[in-house]
Amino acid sequence: MLQQAVRPYRAIQVFATESGFGAEIVGVDLSRPLSPEAREEIRTAWARHSVVSFPDQPLSLDELEAFTLQMGKFGVDPFIAPMPGHPNVLELRREPDEKATNFGAGWHSDWSFQEKPPAATLLHSQVVPPVGGDTLFADCASAYDALSPAMKAMLAPMKAIHSAGRAYGTKGVFARETEKRTMAIIVSEEADQALTHPLVRTHPVTGRKALFVSPVYTVGIEGFEAKEAQAILGFLFAHITQDRFVYRHKWRPGMLLMWDNRCTVHFAEGGYDGHLRLMHRTTVAGERPV
């Protein structure tokens, strides 16, 4: 539930959840170039609350791209064909008669398998189904804070192994899929590659530490046997996704959502079979996790 406006902001109004994880921003028109003050206040609110929504923003694709560029350079989106004429926009569409699992139905941080994963993801709602379709977010910084000092010390030097193979690889979920899907998923050998990132990363703006692992893209821990790594990761996955760390976002038409991939994981909920759901997505380039 959103609370009263958070102060101080002059160019925008920010209504945050009780925990401070998740907020709604009003009083700004994203279809037009932002003033320097409004742009910096949005950046500040995003860093503070990790997940921010902008209701009543009926943006065209050009306007969505323009606002994204005000937040930073475009990120690189692999394994999904972009929209014609808009190479930096993905269309997340699920038709009423589709039987395939809804896209994003697993806890993850977008493209964490990249050397420089995206800092932000922006998702703009076009058609919102009357039931289901919520997006859940978990606060990986608060989850880290809640760990014991001994656990933090154990995790500090660890390197997590990330790969897109489970989803987009030659033997991944999409390669084995038999149901028809509207979205153009690209299965690739490139997805089977892996790299490491610090299991605990430090946010470049806030300085807070956060757990940087997810069930979809984290496949192991460097130097650990598979069973050892799974024991540690399994505990962390269950810890991060406890109700006390989760914010449930409910969509409305014409709403823009922007979240921080550096300190959150998210899950796209289904429950809208028989209804169209249509979103447009962009990403903002990030930095190498440290």
PDB file of N, CA and C in Angstrom, residues 106-205:
ATOM      1  N   GLY A 106       9.840 -16.594 -13.624  1.00  0.00           N
ATOM      2  CA  GLY A 106      10.897 -17.150 -12.792  1.00  0.00           C
ATOM      3  C   GLY A 106      11.677 -15.987 -12.200  1.00  0.00           C
ATOM      4  N   TRP A 107      12.103 -16.095 -10.956  1.00  0.00           N
ATOM      5  CA  TRP A 107      12.822 -14.994 -10.310  1.00  0.00           C
ATOM      6  C   TRP A 107      14.149 -14.752 -11.017  1.00  0.00           C
ATOM      7  N   HIS A 108      14.409 -13.501 -11.397  1.00  0.00           N
ATOM      8  CA  HIS A 108      15.642 -13.181 -12.090  1.00  0.00           C
ATOM      9  C   HIS A 108      15.928 -11.685 -12.033  1.00  0.00           C
ATOM     10  N   SER A 109      17.175 -11.346 -12.295  1.00  0.00           N
ATOM     11  CA  SER A 109      17.593  -9.972 -12.555  1.00  0.00           C
ATOM     12  C   SER A 109      17.945  -9.916 -14.030  1.00  0.00           C
ATOM     13  N   ASP A 110      17.376  -8.982 -14.769  1.00  0.00           N
ATOM     14  CA  ASP A 110      17.484  -8.995 -16.223  1.00  0.00           C
ATOM     15  C   ASP A 110      18.933  -9.051 -16.712  1.00  0.00           C
ATOM     16  N   TRP A 111      19.176 -10.056 -17.559  1.00  0.00           N
ATOM     17  CA  TRP A 111      20.445 -10.208 -18.275  1.00  0.00           C
ATOM     18  C   TRP A 111      21.658 -10.183 -17.343  1.00  0.00           C
ATOM     19  N   SER A 112      21.551 -10.779 -16.162  1.00  0.00           N
ATOM     20  CA  SER A 112      22.684 -10.781 -15.228  1.00  0.00           C
ATOM     21  C   SER A 112      23.867 -11.579 -15.757  1.00  0.00           C
ATOM     22  N   PHE A 113      23.666 -12.335 -16.831  1.00  0.00           N
ATOM     23  CA  PHE A 113      24.724 -13.112 -17.448  1.00  0.00           C
ATOM     24  C   PHE A 113      25.615 -12.276 -18.360  1.00  0.00           C
ATOM     25  N   GLN A 114      25.290 -10.996 -18.542  1.00  0.00           N
ATOM     26  CA  GLN A 114      26.132 -10.114 -19.344  1.00  0.00           C
ATOM     27  C   GLN A 114      27.296  -9.580 -18.517  1.00  0.00           C
ATOM     28  N   GLU A 115      28.376  -9.208 -19.194  1.00  0.00           N
ATOM     29  CA  GLU A 115      29.518  -8.625 -18.496  1.00  0.00           C
ATOM     30  C   GLU A 115      29.112  -7.345 -17.774  1.00  0.00           C
ATOM     31  N   LYS A 116      28.258  -6.556 -18.428  1.00  0.00           N
ATOM     32  CA  LYS A 116      27.716  -5.336 -17.826  1.00  0.00           C
ATOM     33  C   LYS A 116      26.196  -5.411 -17.907  1.00  0.00           C
ATOM     34  N   PRO A 117      25.551  -6.044 -16.920  1.00  0.00           N
ATOM     35  CA  PRO A 117      24.086  -6.180 -16.958  1.00  0.00           C
ATOM     36  C   PRO A 117      23.406  -4.808 -16.917  1.00  0.00           C
ATOM     37  N   PRO A 118      22.188  -4.714 -17.427  1.00  0.00           N
ATOM     38  CA  PRO A 118      21.491  -3.430 -17.437  1.00  0.00           C
ATOM     39  C   PRO A 118      21.238  -2.900 -16.033  1.00  0.00           C
ATOM     40  N   ALA A 119      21.416  -1.605 -15.873  1.00  0.00           N
ATOM     41  CA  ALA A 119      21.116  -0.975 -14.587  1.00  0.00           C
ATOM     42  C   ALA A 119      19.614  -0.919 -14.359  1.00  0.00           C
ATOM     43  N   ALA A 120      18.878  -0.570 -15.410  1.00  0.00           N
ATOM     44  CA  ALA A 120      17.426  -0.400 -15.290  1.00  0.00           C
ATOM     45  C   ALA A 120      16.704  -1.146 -16.386  1.00  0.00           C
ATOM     46  N   THR A 121      15.504  -1.578 -16.054  1.00  0.00           N
ATOM     47  CA  THR A 121      14.545  -2.040 -17.049  1.00  0.00           C
ATOM     48  C   THR A 121      13.316  -1.153 -16.950  1.00  0.00           C
ATOM     49  N   LEU A 122      12.794  -0.749 -18.110  1.00  0.00           N
ATOM     50  CA  LEU A 122      11.569   0.038 -18.161  1.00  0.00           C
ATOM     51  C   LEU A 122      10.514  -0.767 -18.903  1.00  0.00           C
ATOM     52  N   LEU A 123       9.320  -0.848 -18.319  1.00  0.00           N
ATOM     53  CA  LEU A 123       8.228  -1.611 -18.908  1.00  0.00           C
ATOM     54  C   LEU A 123       6.988  -0.731 -18.946  1.00  0.00           C
ATOM     55  N   HIS A 124       6.414  -0.591 -20.146  1.00  0.00           N
ATOM     56  CA  HIS A 124       5.260   0.289 -20.343  1.00  0.00           C
ATOM     57  C   HIS A 124       4.049  -0.545 -20.722  1.00  0.00           C
ATOM     58  N   SER A 125       2.983  -0.410 -19.969  1.00  0.00           N
ATOM     59  CA  SER A 125       1.788  -1.232 -20.184  1.00  0.00           C
ATOM     60  C   SER A 125       0.920  -0.655 -21.291  1.00  0.00           C
ATOM     61  N   GLN A 126       0.577  -1.517 -22.245  1.00  0.00           N
ATOM     62  CA  GLN A 126      -0.321  -1.152 -23.332  1.00  0.00           C
ATOM     63  C   GLN A 126      -1.711  -1.746 -23.103  1.00  0.00           C
ATOM     64  N   VAL A 127      -1.751  -3.064 -22.889  1.00  0.00           N
ATOM     65  CA  VAL A 127      -3.008  -3.758 -22.602  1.00  0.00           C
ATOM     66  C   VAL A 127      -2.810  -4.556 -21.321  1.00  0.00           C
ATOM     67  N   VAL A 128      -3.628  -4.262 -20.326  1.00  0.00           N
ATOM     68  CA  VAL A 128      -3.529  -4.920 -19.019  1.00  0.00           C
ATOM     69  C   VAL A 128      -4.730  -5.849 -18.858  1.00  0.00           C
ATOM     70  N   PRO A 129      -4.493  -7.141 -18.620  1.00  0.00           N
ATOM     71  CA  PRO A 129      -5.624  -8.063 -18.466  1.00  0.00           C
ATOM     72  C   PRO A 129      -6.421  -7.746 -17.204  1.00  0.00           C
ATOM     73  N   PRO A 130      -7.695  -8.105 -17.169  1.00  0.00           N
ATOM     74  CA  PRO A 130      -8.537  -7.791 -16.007  1.00  0.00           C
ATOM     75  C   PRO A 130      -8.209  -8.632 -14.774  1.00  0.00           C
ATOM     76  N   VAL A 131      -7.490  -9.735 -14.961  1.00  0.00           N
ATOM     77  CA  VAL A 131      -7.082 -10.589 -13.842  1.00  0.00           C
ATOM     78  C   VAL A 131      -5.624 -10.971 -14.032  1.00  0.00           C
ATOM     79  N   GLY A 132      -4.915 -11.241 -12.922  1.00  0.00           N
ATOM     80  CA  GLY A 132      -3.543 -11.724 -12.987  1.00  0.00           C
ATOM     81  C   GLY A 132      -2.579 -10.710 -13.565  1.00  0.00           C
ATOM     82  N   GLY A 133      -1.376 -11.194 -13.904  1.00  0.00           N
ATOM     83  CA  GLY A 133      -0.401 -10.352 -14.566  1.00  0.00           C
ATOM     84  C   GLY A 133       0.387  -9.427 -13.668  1.00  0.00           C
ATOM     85  N   ASP A 134       0.336  -9.627 -12.335  1.00  0.00           N
ATOM     86  CA  ASP A 134       1.138  -8.791 -11.439  1.00  0.00           C
ATOM     87  C   ASP A 134       2.620  -9.082 -11.657  1.00  0.00           C
ATOM     88  N   THR A 135       3.464  -8.132 -11.298  1.00  0.00           N
ATOM     89  CA  THR A 135       4.911  -8.353 -11.291  1.00  0.00           C
ATOM     90  C   THR A 135       5.396  -8.236  -9.857  1.00  0.00           C
ATOM     91  N   LEU A 136       6.118  -9.254  -9.389  1.00  0.00           N
ATOM     92  CA  LEU A 136       6.635  -9.287  -8.026  1.00  0.00           C
ATOM     93  C   LEU A 136       8.109  -8.921  -8.031  1.00  0.00           C
ATOM     94  N   PHE A 137       8.517  -8.128  -7.054  1.00  0.00           N
ATOM     95  CA  PHE A 137       9.908  -7.710  -6.908  1.00  0.00           C
ATOM     96  C   PHE A 137      10.399  -8.064  -5.511  1.00  0.00           C
ATOM     97  N   ALA A 138      11.649  -8.521  -5.435  1.00  0.00           N
ATOM     98  CA  ALA A 138      12.265  -8.823  -4.153  1.00  0.00           C
ATOM     99  C   ALA A 138      13.437  -7.879  -3.921  1.00  0.00           C
ATOM    100  N   ASP A 139      13.542  -7.388  -2.701  1.00  0.00           N
ATOM    101  CA  ASP A 139      14.547  -6.406  -2.300  1.00  0.00           C
ATOM    102  C   ASP A 139      15.817  -7.138  -1.866  1.00  0.00           C
ATOM    103  N   CYS A 140      16.781  -7.234  -2.762  1.00  0.00           N
ATOM    104  CA  CYS A 140      17.990  -8.008  -2.476  1.00  0.00           C
ATOM    105  C   CYS A 140      18.953  -7.283  -1.544  1.00  0.00           C
ATOM    106  N   ALA A 141      18.797  -5.962  -1.396  1.00  0.00           N
ATOM    107  CA  ALA A 141      19.621  -5.212  -0.449  1.00  0.00           C
ATOM    108  C   ALA A 141      19.134  -5.455   0.984  1.00  0.00           C
ATOM    109  N   SER A 142      17.830  -5.373   1.192  1.00  0.00           N
ATOM    110  CA  SER A 142      17.296  -5.655   2.528  1.00  0.00           C
ATOM    111  C   SER A 142      17.499  -7.115   2.902  1.00  0.00           C
ATOM    112  N   ALA A 143      17.417  -8.000   1.910  1.00  0.00           N
ATOM    113  CA  ALA A 143      17.666  -9.414   2.171  1.00  0.00           C
ATOM    114  C   ALA A 143      19.106  -9.623   2.628  1.00  0.00           C
ATOM    115  N   TYR A 144      20.031  -8.912   2.013  1.00  0.00           N
ATOM    116  CA  TYR A 144      21.428  -9.003   2.451  1.00  0.00           C
ATOM    117  C   TYR A 144      21.579  -8.458   3.868  1.00  0.00           C
ATOM    118  N   ASP A 145      20.966  -7.309   4.130  1.00  0.00           N
ATOM    119  CA  ASP A 145      21.073  -6.700   5.459  1.00  0.00           C
ATOM    120  C   ASP A 145      20.589  -7.637   6.555  1.00  0.00           C
ATOM    121  N   ALA A 146      19.618  -8.479   6.237  1.00  0.00           N
ATOM    122  CA  ALA A 146      19.008  -9.364   7.237  1.00  0.00           C
ATOM    123  C   ALA A 146      19.852 -10.598   7.549  1.00  0.00           C
ATOM    124  N   LEU A 147      20.909 -10.841   6.784  1.00  0.00           N
ATOM    125  CA  LEU A 147      21.766 -12.002   7.041  1.00  0.00           C
ATOM    126  C   LEU A 147      22.619 -11.790   8.291  1.00  0.00           C
ATOM    127  N   SER A 148      23.054 -12.871   8.879  1.00  0.00           N
ATOM    128  CA  SER A 148      23.932 -12.795  10.045  1.00  0.00           C
ATOM    129  C   SER A 148      25.321 -12.313   9.629  1.00  0.00           C
ATOM    130  N   PRO A 149      26.076 -11.720  10.549  1.00  0.00           N
ATOM    131  CA  PRO A 149      27.446 -11.319  10.225  1.00  0.00           C
ATOM    132  C   PRO A 149      28.297 -12.483   9.727  1.00  0.00           C
ATOM    133  N   ALA A 150      28.092 -13.663  10.290  1.00  0.00           N
ATOM    134  CA  ALA A 150      28.870 -14.834   9.862  1.00  0.00           C
ATOM    135  C   ALA A 150      28.548 -15.201   8.413  1.00  0.00           C
ATOM    136  N   MET A 151      27.279 -15.160   8.041  1.00  0.00           N
ATOM    137  CA  MET A 151      26.896 -15.474   6.662  1.00  0.00           C
ATOM    138  C   MET A 151      27.441 -14.420   5.703  1.00  0.00           C
ATOM    139  N   LYS A 152      27.361 -13.158   6.076  1.00  0.00           N
ATOM    140  CA  LYS A 152      27.909 -12.099   5.228  1.00  0.00           C
ATOM    141  C   LYS A 152      29.401 -12.301   4.995  1.00  0.00           C
ATOM    142  N   ALA A 153      30.122 -12.668   6.054  1.00  0.00           N
ATOM    143  CA  ALA A 153      31.561 -12.890   5.925  1.00  0.00           C
ATOM    144  C   ALA A 153      31.853 -14.070   5.009  1.00  0.00           C
ATOM    145  N   MET A 154      31.040 -15.112   5.079  1.00  0.00           N
ATOM    146  CA  MET A 154      31.249 -16.283   4.232  1.00  0.00           C
ATOM    147  C   MET A 154      30.996 -15.943   2.763  1.00  0.00           C
ATOM    148  N   LEU A 155      29.966 -15.144   2.489  1.00  0.00           N
ATOM    149  CA  LEU A 155      29.581 -14.828   1.118  1.00  0.00           C
ATOM    150  C   LEU A 155      30.489 -13.785   0.471  1.00  0.00           C
ATOM    151  N   ALA A 156      31.141 -12.967   1.272  1.00  0.00           N
ATOM    152  CA  ALA A 156      31.878 -11.803   0.761  1.00  0.00           C
ATOM    153  C   ALA A 156      32.839 -12.105  -0.379  1.00  0.00           C
ATOM    154  N   PRO A 157      33.652 -13.165  -0.306  1.00  0.00           N
ATOM    155  CA  PRO A 157      34.607 -13.393  -1.396  1.00  0.00           C
ATOM    156  C   PRO A 157      34.054 -14.218  -2.560  1.00  0.00           C
ATOM    157  N   MET A 158      32.827 -14.677  -2.491  1.00  0.00           N
ATOM    158  CA  MET A 158      32.311 -15.633  -3.469  1.00  0.00           C
ATOM    159  C   MET A 158      31.994 -14.983  -4.812  1.00  0.00           C
ATOM    160  N   LYS A 159      32.217 -15.748  -5.874  1.00  0.00           N
ATOM    161  CA  LYS A 159      31.867 -15.344  -7.230  1.00  0.00           C
ATOM    162  C   LYS A 159      30.764 -16.271  -7.734  1.00  0.00           C
ATOM    163  N   ALA A 160      29.622 -15.695  -8.085  1.00  0.00           N
ATOM    164  CA  ALA A 160      28.512 -16.490  -8.611  1.00  0.00           C
ATOM    165  C   ALA A 160      28.671 -16.646 -10.115  1.00  0.00           C
ATOM    166  N   ILE A 161      28.287 -17.816 -10.621  1.00  0.00           N
ATOM    167  CA  ILE A 161      28.373 -18.110 -12.047  1.00  0.00           C
ATOM    168  C   ILE A 161      27.013 -17.854 -12.685  1.00  0.00           C
ATOM    169  N   HIS A 162      26.985 -17.010 -13.711  1.00  0.00           N
ATOM    170  CA  HIS A 162      25.744 -16.642 -14.393  1.00  0.00           C
ATOM    171  C   HIS A 162      25.769 -17.149 -15.832  1.00  0.00           C
ATOM    172  N   SER A 163      24.611 -17.604 -16.308  1.00  0.00           N
ATOM    173  CA  SER A 163      24.479 -18.077 -17.677  1.00  0.00           C
ATOM    174  C   SER A 163      23.021 -17.972 -18.107  1.00  0.00           C
ATOM    175  N   ALA A 164      22.822 -17.748 -19.406  1.00  0.00           N
ATOM    176  CA  ALA A 164      21.473 -17.732 -19.975  1.00  0.00           C
ATOM    177  C   ALA A 164      21.054 -19.097 -20.484  1.00  0.00           C
ATOM    178  N   GLY A 165      21.901 -20.106 -20.291  1.00  0.00           N
ATOM    179  CA  GLY A 165      21.672 -21.408 -20.876  1.00  0.00           C
ATOM    180  C   GLY A 165      20.379 -22.080 -20.471  1.00  0.00           C
ATOM    181  N   ARG A 166      19.982 -21.962 -19.213  1.00  0.00           N
ATOM    182  CA  ARG A 166      18.756 -22.616 -18.753  1.00  0.00           C
ATOM    183  C   ARG A 166      17.524 -22.085 -19.473  1.00  0.00           C
ATOM    184  N   ALA A 167      17.586 -20.839 -19.894  1.00  0.00           N
ATOM    185  CA  ALA A 167      16.437 -20.239 -20.583  1.00  0.00           C
ATOM    186  C   ALA A 167      16.604 -20.286 -22.097  1.00  0.00           C
ATOM    187  N   TYR A 168      17.707 -19.717 -22.617  1.00  0.00           N
ATOM    188  CA  TYR A 168      17.847 -19.483 -24.050  1.00  0.00           C
ATOM    189  C   TYR A 168      18.868 -20.398 -24.719  1.00  0.00           C
ATOM    190  N   GLY A 169      19.485 -21.305 -23.966  1.00  0.00           N
ATOM    191  CA  GLY A 169      20.502 -22.177 -24.517  1.00  0.00           C
ATOM    192  C   GLY A 169      19.933 -23.267 -25.410  1.00  0.00           C
ATOM    193  N   THR A 170      20.820 -24.034 -26.016  1.00  0.00           N
ATOM    194  CA  THR A 170      20.419 -25.066 -26.977  1.00  0.00           C
ATOM    195  C   THR A 170      19.621 -26.193 -26.330  1.00  0.00           C
ATOM    196  N   LYS A 171      19.738 -26.331 -25.027  1.00  0.00           N
ATOM    197  CA  LYS A 171      18.940 -27.322 -24.306  1.00  0.00           C
ATOM    198  C   LYS A 171      18.069 -26.659 -23.238  1.00  0.00           C
ATOM    199  N   GLY A 172      17.860 -25.355 -23.383  1.00  0.00           N
ATOM    200  CA  GLY A 172      17.115 -24.601 -22.391  1.00  0.00           C
ATOM    201  C   GLY A 172      15.608 -24.725 -22.521  1.00  0.00           C
ATOM    202  N   VAL A 173      14.921 -23.990 -21.676  1.00  0.00           N
ATOM    203  CA  VAL A 173      13.461 -24.036 -21.606  1.00  0.00           C
ATOM    204  C   VAL A 173      12.830 -23.708 -22.956  1.00  0.00           C
ATOM    205  N   PHE A 174      13.302 -22.649 -23.603  1.00  0.00           N
ATOM    206  CA  PHE A 174      12.678 -22.232 -24.861  1.00  0.00           C
ATOM    207  C   PHE A 174      13.009 -23.191 -26.001  1.00  0.00           C
ATOM    208  N   ALA A 175      14.188 -23.830 -25.956  1.00  0.00           N
ATOM    209  CA  ALA A 175      14.535 -24.811 -26.990  1.00  0.00           C
ATOM    210  C   ALA A 175      13.640 -26.040 -26.905  1.00  0.00           C
ATOM    211  N   ARG A 176      13.173 -26.368 -25.707  1.00  0.00           N
ATOM    212  CA  ARG A 176      12.337 -27.549 -25.510  1.00  0.00           C
ATOM    213  C   ARG A 176      10.851 -27.235 -25.601  1.00  0.00           C
ATOM    214  N   GLU A 177      10.517 -25.976 -25.762  1.00  0.00           N
ATOM    215  CA  GLU A 177       9.114 -25.558 -25.748  1.00  0.00           C
ATOM    216  C   GLU A 177       8.349 -26.109 -26.947  1.00  0.00           C
ATOM    217  N   THR A 178       7.159 -26.580 -26.696  1.00  0.00           N
ATOM    218  CA  THR A 178       6.315 -27.124 -27.770  1.00  0.00           C
ATOM    219  C   THR A 178       5.085 -26.268 -28.045  1.00  0.00           C
ATOM    220  N   GLU A 179       4.694 -25.447 -27.089  1.00  0.00           N
ATOM    221  CA  GLU A 179       3.532 -24.593 -27.285  1.00  0.00           C
ATOM    222  C   GLU A 179       3.896 -23.370 -28.126  1.00  0.00           C
ATOM    223  N   LYS A 180       2.925 -22.901 -28.917  1.00  0.00           N
ATOM    224  CA  LYS A 180       3.118 -21.715 -29.740  1.00  0.00           C
ATOM    225  C   LYS A 180       3.305 -20.483 -28.862  1.00  0.00           C
ATOM    226  N   ARG A 181       4.243 -19.607 -29.246  1.00  0.00           N
ATOM    227  CA  ARG A 181       4.500 -18.377 -28.509  1.00  0.00           C
ATOM    228  C   ARG A 181       4.565 -17.206 -29.485  1.00  0.00           C
ATOM    229  N   THR A 182       3.885 -16.096 -29.161  1.00  0.00           N
ATOM    230  CA  THR A 182       3.882 -14.925 -30.028  1.00  0.00           C
ATOM    231  C   THR A 182       5.239 -14.243 -30.060  1.00  0.00           C
ATOM    232  N   MET A 183       5.881 -14.113 -28.910  1.00  0.00           N
ATOM    233  CA  MET A 183       7.179 -13.458 -28.841  1.00  0.00           C
ATOM    234  C   MET A 183       8.224 -14.270 -29.603  1.00  0.00           C
ATOM    235  N   ALA A 184       9.102 -13.569 -30.304  1.00  0.00           N
ATOM    236  CA  ALA A 184      10.139 -14.224 -31.109  1.00  0.00           C
ATOM    237  C   ALA A 184      11.382 -14.445 -30.258  1.00  0.00           C
ATOM    238  N   ILE A 185      11.474 -15.622 -29.643  1.00  0.00           N
ATOM    239  CA  ILE A 185      12.611 -15.989 -28.810  1.00  0.00           C
ATOM    240  C   ILE A 185      13.707 -16.590 -29.698  1.00  0.00           C
ATOM    241  N   ILE A 186      14.947 -16.211 -29.433  1.00  0.00           N
ATOM    242  CA  ILE A 186      16.076 -16.682 -30.225  1.00  0.00           C
ATOM    243  C   ILE A 186      16.921 -17.627 -29.373  1.00  0.00           C
ATOM    244  N   VAL A 187      16.850 -18.904 -29.662  1.00  0.00           N
ATOM    245  CA  VAL A 187      17.688 -19.894 -28.975  1.00  0.00           C
ATOM    246  C   VAL A 187      19.079 -19.840 -29.595  1.00  0.00           C
ATOM    247  N   SER A 188      20.121 -19.853 -28.753  1.00  0.00           N
ATOM    248  CA  SER A 188      21.462 -19.642 -29.276  1.00  0.00           C
ATOM    249  C   SER A 188      22.511 -20.384 -28.457  1.00  0.00           C
ATOM    250  N   GLU A 189      23.564 -20.849 -29.135  1.00  0.00           N
ATOM    251  CA  GLU A 189      24.707 -21.438 -28.436  1.00  0.00           C
ATOM    252  C   GLU A 189      25.387 -20.404 -27.554  1.00  0.00           C
ATOM    253  N   GLU A 190      25.304 -19.149 -27.939  1.00  0.00           N
ATOM    254  CA  GLU A 190      25.904 -18.074 -27.152  1.00  0.00           C
ATOM    255  C   GLU A 190      25.333 -18.041 -25.736  1.00  0.00           C
ATOM    256  N   ALA A 191      24.072 -18.425 -25.591  1.00  0.00           N
ATOM    257  CA  ALA A 191      23.430 -18.405 -24.283  1.00  0.00           C
ATOM    258  C   ALA A 191      24.040 -19.426 -23.332  1.00  0.00           C
ATOM    259  N   ASP A 192      24.681 -20.460 -23.859  1.00  0.00           N
ATOM    260  CA  ASP A 192      25.265 -21.497 -23.017  1.00  0.00           C
ATOM    261  C   ASP A 192      26.573 -21.070 -22.368  1.00  0.00           C
ATOM    262  N   GLN A 193      27.101 -19.921 -22.751  1.00  0.00           N
ATOM    263  CA  GLN A 193      28.324 -19.414 -22.138  1.00  0.00           C
ATOM    264  C   GLN A 193      28.038 -18.941 -20.711  1.00  0.00           C
ATOM    265  N   ALA A 194      29.094 -18.806 -19.915  1.00  0.00           N
ATOM    266  CA  ALA A 194      28.941 -18.402 -18.515  1.00  0.00           C
ATOM    267  C   ALA A 194      30.031 -17.407 -18.139  1.00  0.00           C
ATOM    268  N   LEU A 195      29.747 -16.590 -17.141  1.00  0.00           N
ATOM    269  CA  LEU A 195      30.741 -15.691 -16.562  1.00  0.00           C
ATOM    270  C   LEU A 195      30.443 -15.522 -15.090  1.00  0.00           C
ATOM    271  N   THR A 196      31.356 -14.905 -14.359  1.00  0.00           N
ATOM    272  CA  THR A 196      31.166 -14.738 -12.919  1.00  0.00           C
ATOM    273  C   THR A 196      30.990 -13.269 -12.555  1.00  0.00           C
ATOM    274  N   HIS A 197      30.198 -13.047 -11.509  1.00  0.00           N
ATOM    275  CA  HIS A 197      30.045 -11.747 -10.883  1.00  0.00           C
ATOM    276  C   HIS A 197      30.153 -11.940  -9.367  1.00  0.00           C
ATOM    277  N   PRO A 198      30.509 -10.885  -8.631  1.00  0.00           N
ATOM    278  CA  PRO A 198      30.483 -11.006  -7.164  1.00  0.00           C
ATOM    279  C   PRO A 198      29.099 -11.438  -6.693  1.00  0.00           C
ATOM    280  N   LEU A 199      29.059 -12.394  -5.785  1.00  0.00           N
ATOM    281  CA  LEU A 199      27.768 -12.847  -5.264  1.00  0.00           C
ATOM    282  C   LEU A 199      27.087 -11.726  -4.484  1.00  0.00           C
ATOM    283  N   VAL A 200      27.872 -10.887  -3.850  1.00  0.00           N
ATOM    284  CA  VAL A 200      27.373  -9.679  -3.188  1.00  0.00           C
ATOM    285  C   VAL A 200      27.947  -8.488  -3.928  1.00  0.00           C
ATOM    286  N   ARG A 201      27.073  -7.648  -4.479  1.00  0.00           N
ATOM    287  CA  ARG A 201      27.559  -6.477  -5.205  1.00  0.00           C
ATOM    288  C   ARG A 201      27.206  -5.193  -4.470  1.00  0.00           C
ATOM    289  N   THR A 202      27.990  -4.157  -4.705  1.00  0.00           N
ATOM    290  CA  THR A 202      27.775  -2.857  -4.068  1.00  0.00           C
ATOM    291  C   THR A 202      27.144  -1.906  -5.074  1.00  0.00           C
ATOM    292  N   HIS A 203      26.045  -1.284  -4.672  1.00  0.00           N
ATOM    293  CA  HIS A 203      25.329  -0.373  -5.569  1.00  0.00           C
ATOM    294  C   HIS A 203      26.178   0.869  -5.824  1.00  0.00           C
ATOM    295  N   PRO A 204      26.368   1.267  -7.091  1.00  0.00           N
ATOM    296  CA  PRO A 204      27.251   2.390  -7.397  1.00  0.00           C
ATOM    297  C   PRO A 204      26.729   3.749  -6.954  1.00  0.00           C
ATOM    298  N   VAL A 205      25.435   3.848  -6.661  1.00  0.00           N
ATOM    299  CA  VAL A 205      24.858   5.131  -6.238  1.00  0.00           C
ATOM    300  C   VAL A 205      24.649   5.182  -4.732  1.00  0.00           C
TER     301      VAL A 205
END
